[in-house]
Amino acid sequence: SSSRTTTTTTTTLQRRRRHQQQIIHAAASSESIEKAKESGLVLAEFEKEEVIKVREQLRANHSEEISGVENDIVDWFVRDRKLDGEAALKKIVKYQTWREENFSKESLNAPSVIEEGKTGKAVLMKERDVLGRPVVLVTLIKHEVATRVLEDTQKLCVKLLDEGLEELKNEGFEQETVMCVYDLRGFSMKNADIDFTKFFISCIFDYYPKRISQVLLVEAPFVFKPVWGIIKPLMGKYSSLVKFVKAKEANEFFESEPF
């Protein structure tokens, strides 16, 4: 009975300590997002009426060019370009062309993309992080450059980002961004995919600007160092969104312990 009480007390203390750590991480993560806002890495906030006004002007003056683009996408680019309608239009047209030519909803559900998803190399986690962000988890050991089809991997990436953002849209965008986690345990150079990484960076810059507010690299081994040396300059200021963490630290971003 005494040992049972001691075990219960220990478990309770561990839960409290873990809860406190999660609060600290949530605060730290929130702080990092605030810093990102100051650096222009997270979307600025505007009055809804201001955004709608610019959107309606674009709809009126460029109806053919953006007819197939949903309002929330138009609004996002308007906010990304700080209410500059012409600048937003250029990005919207580029985005729409990219979608139509390579990443239509139909192509994202092609059998080869579904099979790519079944590998488990990249998934949309069922659990959100402590800030309520959808999380795309990539397990690098399951991804080998020699056997992957780049186009299918790219489409799986877009599919998962879309699914995460769709969840947020359905909830009214109380939370607006997605977090990406790369599990690097067991990583070797056969898993180092620079071509896909360049694609992912182009997504951050051009097609999902400021949609990804944090990237965790979990248990990066020494062999990853030269790879990061290539990737970091390509990311420019967005490299500040990347955080190297141990598995224990990554767990503190979640209610459960996925790592």
PDB file of C-alpha atoms in Angstrom:
ATOM      1  CA  SER A   1       0.000   0.000   0.000  1.00  0.00           C
ATOM      2  CA  SER A   2       2.837   2.350   0.922  1.00  0.00           C
ATOM      3  CA  SER A   3       4.728   1.572  -2.291  1.00  0.00           C
ATOM      4  CA  ARG A   4       1.555   2.085  -4.316  1.00  0.00           C
ATOM      5  CA  THR A   5       1.055   5.512  -2.705  1.00  0.00           C
ATOM      6  CA  THR A   6       4.675   6.406  -3.432  1.00  0.00           C
ATOM      7  CA  THR A   7       4.301   5.337  -7.076  1.00  0.00           C
ATOM      8  CA  THR A   8       1.099   7.372  -7.424  1.00  0.00           C
ATOM      9  CA  THR A   9       2.758  10.424  -5.871  1.00  0.00           C
ATOM     10  CA  THR A  10       5.770  10.062  -8.170  1.00  0.00           C
ATOM     11  CA  THR A  11       3.506   9.746 -11.234  1.00  0.00           C
ATOM     12  CA  THR A  12       1.540  12.824 -10.177  1.00  0.00           C
ATOM     13  CA  LEU A  13       4.745  14.828  -9.729  1.00  0.00           C
ATOM     14  CA  GLN A  14       5.992  13.689 -13.131  1.00  0.00           C
ATOM     15  CA  ARG A  15       2.732  14.789 -14.753  1.00  0.00           C
ATOM     16  CA  ARG A  16       2.893  18.168 -13.033  1.00  0.00           C
ATOM     17  CA  ARG A  17       6.509  18.633 -14.061  1.00  0.00           C
ATOM     18  CA  ARG A  18       5.669  17.668 -17.632  1.00  0.00           C
ATOM     19  CA  HIS A  19       2.691  20.024 -17.678  1.00  0.00           C
ATOM     20  CA  GLN A  20       4.922  22.851 -16.460  1.00  0.00           C
ATOM     21  CA  GLN A  21       7.464  22.051 -19.190  1.00  0.00           C
ATOM     22  CA  GLN A  22       4.716  22.142 -21.819  1.00  0.00           C
ATOM     23  CA  ILE A  23       3.591  25.551 -20.572  1.00  0.00           C
ATOM     24  CA  ILE A  24       7.181  26.787 -20.764  1.00  0.00           C
ATOM     25  CA  HIS A  25       7.572  25.380 -24.296  1.00  0.00           C
ATOM     26  CA  ALA A  26       4.258  26.864 -25.399  1.00  0.00           C
ATOM     27  CA  ALA A  27       5.402  30.235 -24.080  1.00  0.00           C
ATOM     28  CA  ALA A  28       8.808  29.871 -25.726  1.00  0.00           C
ATOM     29  CA  SER A  29       7.209  28.792 -28.992  1.00  0.00           C
ATOM     30  CA  SER A  30       4.779  31.719 -28.818  1.00  0.00           C
ATOM     31  CA  GLU A  31       7.707  34.036 -28.146  1.00  0.00           C
ATOM     32  CA  SER A  32       9.588  32.668 -31.159  1.00  0.00           C
ATOM     33  CA  ILE A  33       6.510  33.274 -33.306  1.00  0.00           C
ATOM     34  CA  GLU A  34       6.280  36.856 -32.017  1.00  0.00           C
ATOM     35  CA  LYS A  35       9.939  37.362 -32.955  1.00  0.00           C
ATOM     36  CA  ALA A  36       9.204  35.841 -36.353  1.00  0.00           C
ATOM     37  CA  LYS A  37       6.377  38.350 -36.790  1.00  0.00           C
ATOM     38  CA  GLU A  38       8.785  41.173 -36.075  1.00  0.00           C
ATOM     39  CA  SER A  39      11.145  39.753 -38.705  1.00  0.00           C
ATOM     40  CA  GLY A  40       8.348  39.419 -41.256  1.00  0.00           C
ATOM     41  CA  LEU A  41       8.407  35.604 -41.111  1.00  0.00           C
ATOM     42  CA  VAL A  42       4.843  35.257 -39.843  1.00  0.00           C
ATOM     43  CA  LEU A  43       1.829  36.902 -41.414  1.00  0.00           C
ATOM     44  CA  ALA A  44       0.963  40.392 -40.220  1.00  0.00           C
ATOM     45  CA  GLU A  45      -2.566  40.970 -38.937  1.00  0.00           C
ATOM     46  CA  PHE A  46      -4.936  43.421 -40.603  1.00  0.00           C
ATOM     47  CA  GLU A  47      -8.550  44.381 -40.110  1.00  0.00           C
ATOM     48  CA  LYS A  48     -10.778  41.901 -41.935  1.00  0.00           C
ATOM     49  CA  GLU A  49     -12.567  44.727 -43.759  1.00  0.00           C
ATOM     50  CA  GLU A  50      -9.247  45.995 -45.163  1.00  0.00           C
ATOM     51  CA  VAL A  51      -8.383  42.568 -46.566  1.00  0.00           C
ATOM     52  CA  ILE A  52     -11.858  42.047 -48.054  1.00  0.00           C
ATOM     53  CA  LYS A  53     -11.701  45.468 -49.723  1.00  0.00           C
ATOM     54  CA  VAL A  54      -8.460  44.570 -51.543  1.00  0.00           C
ATOM     55  CA  ARG A  55      -9.819  41.122 -52.424  1.00  0.00           C
ATOM     56  CA  GLU A  56     -12.980  42.607 -53.943  1.00  0.00           C
ATOM     57  CA  GLN A  57     -10.911  45.058 -55.973  1.00  0.00           C
ATOM     58  CA  LEU A  58      -8.865  42.170 -57.328  1.00  0.00           C
ATOM     59  CA  ARG A  59     -12.009  40.192 -58.132  1.00  0.00           C
ATOM     60  CA  ALA A  60     -13.460  43.190 -59.965  1.00  0.00           C
ATOM     61  CA  ASN A  61     -10.345  44.077 -61.956  1.00  0.00           C
ATOM     62  CA  HIS A  62      -8.813  40.638 -62.542  1.00  0.00           C
ATOM     63  CA  SER A  63     -11.768  38.257 -62.490  1.00  0.00           C
ATOM     64  CA  GLU A  64     -10.456  35.924 -65.208  1.00  0.00           C
ATOM     65  CA  GLU A  65      -6.963  35.617 -63.729  1.00  0.00           C
ATOM     66  CA  ILE A  66      -8.112  34.609 -60.238  1.00  0.00           C
ATOM     67  CA  SER A  67     -11.567  33.177 -60.865  1.00  0.00           C
ATOM     68  CA  GLY A  68     -10.584  29.698 -59.676  1.00  0.00           C
ATOM     69  CA  VAL A  69      -8.838  30.838 -56.492  1.00  0.00           C
ATOM     70  CA  GLU A  70     -10.712  30.516 -53.195  1.00  0.00           C
ATOM     71  CA  ASN A  71     -11.225  33.585 -51.041  1.00  0.00           C
ATOM     72  CA  ASP A  72      -9.061  32.366 -48.172  1.00  0.00           C
ATOM     73  CA  ILE A  73      -6.121  31.900 -50.573  1.00  0.00           C
ATOM     74  CA  VAL A  74      -6.607  35.370 -52.056  1.00  0.00           C
ATOM     75  CA  ASP A  75      -6.853  36.845 -48.557  1.00  0.00           C
ATOM     76  CA  TRP A  76      -3.673  35.108 -47.477  1.00  0.00           C
ATOM     77  CA  PHE A  77      -1.622  36.530 -50.332  1.00  0.00           C
ATOM     78  CA  VAL A  78      -3.186  39.969 -49.795  1.00  0.00           C
ATOM     79  CA  ARG A  79      -2.052  39.849 -46.168  1.00  0.00           C
ATOM     80  CA  ASP A  80       1.338  38.419 -47.169  1.00  0.00           C
ATOM     81  CA  ARG A  81       1.852  41.404 -49.487  1.00  0.00           C
ATOM     82  CA  LYS A  82       0.597  43.817 -46.784  1.00  0.00           C
ATOM     83  CA  LEU A  83      -2.558  44.891 -48.664  1.00  0.00           C
ATOM     84  CA  ASP A  84      -0.644  45.647 -51.886  1.00  0.00           C
ATOM     85  CA  GLY A  85      -3.158  44.353 -54.439  1.00  0.00           C
ATOM     86  CA  GLU A  86      -0.836  44.304 -57.463  1.00  0.00           C
ATOM     87  CA  ALA A  87       1.933  42.511 -55.572  1.00  0.00           C
ATOM     88  CA  ALA A  88      -0.606  40.012 -54.240  1.00  0.00           C
ATOM     89  CA  LEU A  89      -1.976  39.450 -57.744  1.00  0.00           C
ATOM     90  CA  LYS A  90       1.446  38.401 -59.061  1.00  0.00           C
ATOM     91  CA  LYS A  91       1.835  35.833 -56.290  1.00  0.00           C
ATOM     92  CA  ILE A  92      -1.743  34.558 -56.686  1.00  0.00           C
ATOM     93  CA  VAL A  93      -1.307  34.051 -60.436  1.00  0.00           C
ATOM     94  CA  LYS A  94       2.019  32.266 -59.863  1.00  0.00           C
ATOM     95  CA  TYR A  95       0.380  30.082 -57.219  1.00  0.00           C
ATOM     96  CA  GLN A  96      -2.598  29.259 -59.428  1.00  0.00           C
ATOM     97  CA  THR A  97      -0.379  28.365 -62.404  1.00  0.00           C
ATOM     98  CA  TRP A  98       1.731  26.118 -60.135  1.00  0.00           C
ATOM     99  CA  ARG A  99      -1.437  24.420 -58.918  1.00  0.00           C
ATOM    100  CA  GLU A 100      -2.984  23.880 -62.325  1.00  0.00           C
ATOM    101  CA  GLU A 101       0.208  22.619 -63.964  1.00  0.00           C
ATOM    102  CA  ASN A 102       1.519  20.316 -61.260  1.00  0.00           C
ATOM    103  CA  PHE A 103      -0.506  20.146 -58.061  1.00  0.00           C
ATOM    104  CA  SER A 104      -4.199  19.958 -58.789  1.00  0.00           C
ATOM    105  CA  LYS A 105      -6.332  18.209 -56.168  1.00  0.00           C
ATOM    106  CA  GLU A 106      -6.813  15.315 -58.575  1.00  0.00           C
ATOM    107  CA  SER A 107      -3.061  14.814 -59.051  1.00  0.00           C
ATOM    108  CA  LEU A 108      -2.498  14.845 -55.275  1.00  0.00           C
ATOM    109  CA  ASN A 109      -4.763  11.801 -55.000  1.00  0.00           C
ATOM    110  CA  ALA A 110      -3.129   9.813 -57.802  1.00  0.00           C
ATOM    111  CA  PRO A 111      -2.438   6.136 -56.944  1.00  0.00           C
ATOM    112  CA  SER A 112       1.342   6.717 -56.903  1.00  0.00           C
ATOM    113  CA  VAL A 113       0.958   9.535 -54.344  1.00  0.00           C
ATOM    114  CA  ILE A 114      -1.307   7.378 -52.185  1.00  0.00           C
ATOM    115  CA  GLU A 115       1.346   4.633 -52.291  1.00  0.00           C
ATOM    116  CA  GLU A 116       4.009   7.158 -51.336  1.00  0.00           C
ATOM    117  CA  GLY A 117       1.895   8.080 -48.327  1.00  0.00           C
ATOM    118  CA  LYS A 118       1.629   4.434 -47.270  1.00  0.00           C
ATOM    119  CA  THR A 119       5.399   4.339 -46.692  1.00  0.00           C
ATOM    120  CA  GLY A 120       4.840   6.434 -43.568  1.00  0.00           C
ATOM    121  CA  LYS A 121       7.758   8.688 -44.482  1.00  0.00           C
ATOM    122  CA  ALA A 122       5.516  11.738 -44.058  1.00  0.00           C
ATOM    123  CA  VAL A 123       2.201  12.001 -42.202  1.00  0.00           C
ATOM    124  CA  LEU A 124      -0.128  14.605 -40.774  1.00  0.00           C
ATOM    125  CA  MET A 125      -0.049  13.776 -37.082  1.00  0.00           C
ATOM    126  CA  LYS A 126      -3.361  13.119 -35.355  1.00  0.00           C
ATOM    127  CA  GLU A 127      -2.165  15.210 -32.433  1.00  0.00           C
ATOM    128  CA  ARG A 128      -1.654  18.975 -32.592  1.00  0.00           C
ATOM    129  CA  ASP A 129       1.259  20.673 -30.863  1.00  0.00           C
ATOM    130  CA  VAL A 130       0.749  22.656 -27.631  1.00  0.00           C
ATOM    131  CA  LEU A 131      -0.134  25.765 -29.651  1.00  0.00           C
ATOM    132  CA  GLY A 132      -2.820  23.924 -31.582  1.00  0.00           C
ATOM    133  CA  ARG A 133      -0.880  23.765 -34.843  1.00  0.00           C
ATOM    134  CA  PRO A 134      -1.315  20.813 -37.217  1.00  0.00           C
ATOM    135  CA  VAL A 135       1.994  18.948 -37.477  1.00  0.00           C
ATOM    136  CA  VAL A 136       3.519  17.324 -40.558  1.00  0.00           C
ATOM    137  CA  LEU A 137       5.943  14.653 -39.363  1.00  0.00           C
ATOM    138  CA  VAL A 138       8.692  13.434 -41.697  1.00  0.00           C
ATOM    139  CA  THR A 139      10.664  10.315 -40.738  1.00  0.00           C
ATOM    140  CA  LEU A 140      13.848  10.576 -42.775  1.00  0.00           C
ATOM    141  CA  ILE A 141      15.003   6.992 -42.268  1.00  0.00           C
ATOM    142  CA  LYS A 142      11.977   5.889 -44.325  1.00  0.00           C
ATOM    143  CA  HIS A 143      12.993   8.107 -47.244  1.00  0.00           C
ATOM    144  CA  GLU A 144      15.745   6.955 -49.589  1.00  0.00           C
ATOM    145  CA  VAL A 145      16.772   9.177 -52.488  1.00  0.00           C
ATOM    146  CA  ALA A 146      17.770   6.273 -54.732  1.00  0.00           C
ATOM    147  CA  THR A 147      14.303   4.702 -54.705  1.00  0.00           C
ATOM    148  CA  ARG A 148      11.962   7.678 -54.370  1.00  0.00           C
ATOM    149  CA  VAL A 149      10.114   9.309 -57.266  1.00  0.00           C
ATOM    150  CA  LEU A 150      10.665  13.030 -56.675  1.00  0.00           C
ATOM    151  CA  GLU A 151       7.333  14.093 -58.178  1.00  0.00           C
ATOM    152  CA  ASP A 152       5.381  11.768 -55.879  1.00  0.00           C
ATOM    153  CA  THR A 153       7.305  12.955 -52.808  1.00  0.00           C
ATOM    154  CA  GLN A 154       6.608  16.571 -53.755  1.00  0.00           C
ATOM    155  CA  LYS A 155       2.915  15.876 -54.194  1.00  0.00           C
ATOM    156  CA  LEU A 156       2.708  14.066 -50.873  1.00  0.00           C
ATOM    157  CA  CYS A 157       4.259  17.122 -49.226  1.00  0.00           C
ATOM    158  CA  VAL A 158       1.689  19.449 -50.794  1.00  0.00           C
ATOM    159  CA  LYS A 159      -1.150  17.060 -49.966  1.00  0.00           C
ATOM    160  CA  LEU A 160      -0.229  16.984 -46.264  1.00  0.00           C
ATOM    161  CA  LEU A 161       0.222  20.748 -46.027  1.00  0.00           C
ATOM    162  CA  ASP A 162      -3.173  21.191 -47.711  1.00  0.00           C
ATOM    163  CA  GLU A 163      -4.827  18.787 -45.292  1.00  0.00           C
ATOM    164  CA  GLY A 164      -3.390  20.585 -42.284  1.00  0.00           C
ATOM    165  CA  LEU A 165      -4.466  23.986 -43.578  1.00  0.00           C
ATOM    166  CA  GLU A 166      -7.904  22.645 -44.483  1.00  0.00           C
ATOM    167  CA  GLU A 167      -8.383  21.619 -40.847  1.00  0.00           C
ATOM    168  CA  LEU A 168      -7.550  25.168 -39.780  1.00  0.00           C
ATOM    169  CA  LYS A 169      -9.882  26.624 -42.380  1.00  0.00           C
ATOM    170  CA  ASN A 170     -12.760  24.486 -41.106  1.00  0.00           C
ATOM    171  CA  GLU A 171     -12.056  25.766 -37.598  1.00  0.00           C
ATOM    172  CA  GLY A 172     -12.148  29.384 -38.691  1.00  0.00           C
ATOM    173  CA  PHE A 173      -8.382  29.978 -38.728  1.00  0.00           C
ATOM    174  CA  GLU A 174      -8.082  30.616 -34.989  1.00  0.00           C
ATOM    175  CA  GLN A 175      -4.668  29.050 -35.520  1.00  0.00           C
ATOM    176  CA  GLU A 176      -3.202  29.893 -38.931  1.00  0.00           C
ATOM    177  CA  THR A 177       0.028  27.981 -39.312  1.00  0.00           C
ATOM    178  CA  VAL A 178       1.486  24.489 -39.530  1.00  0.00           C
ATOM    179  CA  MET A 179       4.574  23.060 -37.825  1.00  0.00           C
ATOM    180  CA  CYS A 180       6.878  20.579 -39.562  1.00  0.00           C
ATOM    181  CA  VAL A 181       8.934  18.033 -37.654  1.00  0.00           C
ATOM    182  CA  TYR A 182      11.796  16.085 -39.209  1.00  0.00           C
ATOM    183  CA  ASP A 183      12.783  12.988 -37.253  1.00  0.00           C
ATOM    184  CA  LEU A 184      16.482  12.508 -38.043  1.00  0.00           C
ATOM    185  CA  ARG A 185      17.138   9.490 -35.850  1.00  0.00           C
ATOM    186  CA  GLY A 186      19.067   6.922 -37.889  1.00  0.00           C
ATOM    187  CA  PHE A 187      19.713   9.468 -40.669  1.00  0.00           C
ATOM    188  CA  SER A 188      22.468   8.718 -43.180  1.00  0.00           C
ATOM    189  CA  MET A 189      23.495  10.291 -46.470  1.00  0.00           C
ATOM    190  CA  LYS A 190      21.212   7.954 -48.440  1.00  0.00           C
ATOM    191  CA  ASN A 191      18.319   9.867 -46.826  1.00  0.00           C
ATOM    192  CA  ALA A 192      19.702  13.312 -47.757  1.00  0.00           C
ATOM    193  CA  ASP A 193      17.409  14.660 -50.486  1.00  0.00           C
ATOM    194  CA  ILE A 194      18.651  18.084 -51.557  1.00  0.00           C
ATOM    195  CA  ASP A 195      16.322  18.263 -54.581  1.00  0.00           C
ATOM    196  CA  PHE A 196      13.257  17.718 -52.423  1.00  0.00           C
ATOM    197  CA  THR A 197      14.572  20.187 -49.847  1.00  0.00           C
ATOM    198  CA  LYS A 198      14.883  22.844 -52.558  1.00  0.00           C
ATOM    199  CA  PHE A 199      11.259  22.143 -53.467  1.00  0.00           C
ATOM    200  CA  PHE A 200      10.167  22.451 -49.835  1.00  0.00           C
ATOM    201  CA  ILE A 201      11.966  25.787 -49.551  1.00  0.00           C
ATOM    202  CA  SER A 202      10.238  27.033 -52.709  1.00  0.00           C
ATOM    203  CA  CYS A 203       6.923  26.074 -51.077  1.00  0.00           C
ATOM    204  CA  ILE A 204       7.789  28.186 -48.045  1.00  0.00           C
ATOM    205  CA  PHE A 205       8.838  31.160 -50.186  1.00  0.00           C
ATOM    206  CA  ASP A 206       6.334  31.161 -53.024  1.00  0.00           C
ATOM    207  CA  TYR A 207       3.313  28.944 -52.444  1.00  0.00           C
ATOM    208  CA  TYR A 208       2.799  28.732 -48.684  1.00  0.00           C
ATOM    209  CA  PRO A 209       4.337  32.024 -47.560  1.00  0.00           C
ATOM    210  CA  LYS A 210       4.363  32.278 -43.768  1.00  0.00           C
ATOM    211  CA  ARG A 211       2.128  29.213 -43.449  1.00  0.00           C
ATOM    212  CA  ILE A 212       4.866  27.191 -41.729  1.00  0.00           C
ATOM    213  CA  SER A 213       5.755  28.862 -38.449  1.00  0.00           C
ATOM    214  CA  GLN A 214       8.262  26.367 -37.053  1.00  0.00           C
ATOM    215  CA  VAL A 215      10.437  23.439 -38.154  1.00  0.00           C
ATOM    216  CA  LEU A 216      11.869  21.005 -35.614  1.00  0.00           C
ATOM    217  CA  LEU A 217      14.881  18.848 -36.478  1.00  0.00           C
ATOM    218  CA  VAL A 218      14.892  15.973 -34.000  1.00  0.00           C
ATOM    219  CA  GLU A 219      18.145  14.268 -32.981  1.00  0.00           C
ATOM    220  CA  ALA A 220      20.219  15.510 -35.918  1.00  0.00           C
ATOM    221  CA  PRO A 221      23.368  13.333 -36.113  1.00  0.00           C
ATOM    222  CA  PHE A 222      26.837  14.652 -36.922  1.00  0.00           C
ATOM    223  CA  VAL A 223      26.528  13.393 -40.506  1.00  0.00           C
ATOM    224  CA  PHE A 224      23.662  15.879 -41.011  1.00  0.00           C
ATOM    225  CA  LYS A 225      25.964  18.853 -40.395  1.00  0.00           C
ATOM    226  CA  PRO A 226      27.242  19.211 -44.016  1.00  0.00           C
ATOM    227  CA  VAL A 227      23.676  18.770 -45.287  1.00  0.00           C
ATOM    228  CA  TRP A 228      22.511  21.644 -43.074  1.00  0.00           C
ATOM    229  CA  GLY A 229      25.469  23.643 -44.395  1.00  0.00           C
ATOM    230  CA  ILE A 230      23.893  23.382 -47.866  1.00  0.00           C
ATOM    231  CA  ILE A 231      20.292  23.904 -46.763  1.00  0.00           C
ATOM    232  CA  LYS A 232      20.687  26.883 -44.417  1.00  0.00           C
ATOM    233  CA  PRO A 233      21.862  29.431 -47.028  1.00  0.00           C
ATOM    234  CA  LEU A 234      19.028  28.367 -49.350  1.00  0.00           C
ATOM    235  CA  MET A 235      16.477  29.154 -46.631  1.00  0.00           C
ATOM    236  CA  GLY A 236      17.763  32.676 -46.042  1.00  0.00           C
ATOM    237  CA  LYS A 237      15.948  34.394 -43.178  1.00  0.00           C
ATOM    238  CA  TYR A 238      13.527  31.458 -42.920  1.00  0.00           C
ATOM    239  CA  SER A 239      16.340  29.364 -41.417  1.00  0.00           C
ATOM    240  CA  SER A 240      15.495  31.095 -38.125  1.00  0.00           C
ATOM    241  CA  LEU A 241      12.268  29.040 -38.049  1.00  0.00           C
ATOM    242  CA  VAL A 242      14.370  25.878 -37.661  1.00  0.00           C
ATOM    243  CA  LYS A 243      15.077  24.522 -34.194  1.00  0.00           C
ATOM    244  CA  PHE A 244      17.427  21.615 -33.449  1.00  0.00           C
ATOM    245  CA  VAL A 245      16.037  19.536 -30.573  1.00  0.00           C
ATOM    246  CA  LYS A 246      16.559  16.271 -28.739  1.00  0.00           C
ATOM    247  CA  ALA A 247      13.666  13.781 -28.684  1.00  0.00           C
ATOM    248  CA  LYS A 248      12.908  14.720 -25.086  1.00  0.00           C
ATOM    249  CA  GLU A 249      12.662  18.390 -26.045  1.00  0.00           C
ATOM    250  CA  ALA A 250      10.458  17.561 -29.039  1.00  0.00           C
ATOM    251  CA  ASN A 251       8.080  15.666 -26.744  1.00  0.00           C
ATOM    252  CA  GLU A 252       7.536  18.824 -24.723  1.00  0.00           C
ATOM    253  CA  PHE A 253       5.768  20.365 -27.730  1.00  0.00           C
ATOM    254  CA  PHE A 254       3.020  17.738 -27.360  1.00  0.00           C
ATOM    255  CA  GLU A 255       0.591  16.402 -24.768  1.00  0.00           C
ATOM    256  CA  SER A 256       1.744  12.842 -25.463  1.00  0.00           C
ATOM    257  CA  GLU A 257       5.306  11.653 -26.059  1.00  0.00           C
ATOM    258  CA  PRO A 258       5.452  10.885 -29.799  1.00  0.00           C
ATOM    259  CA  PHE A 259       9.258  10.777 -29.809  1.00  0.00           C
TER     260      PHE A 259
END
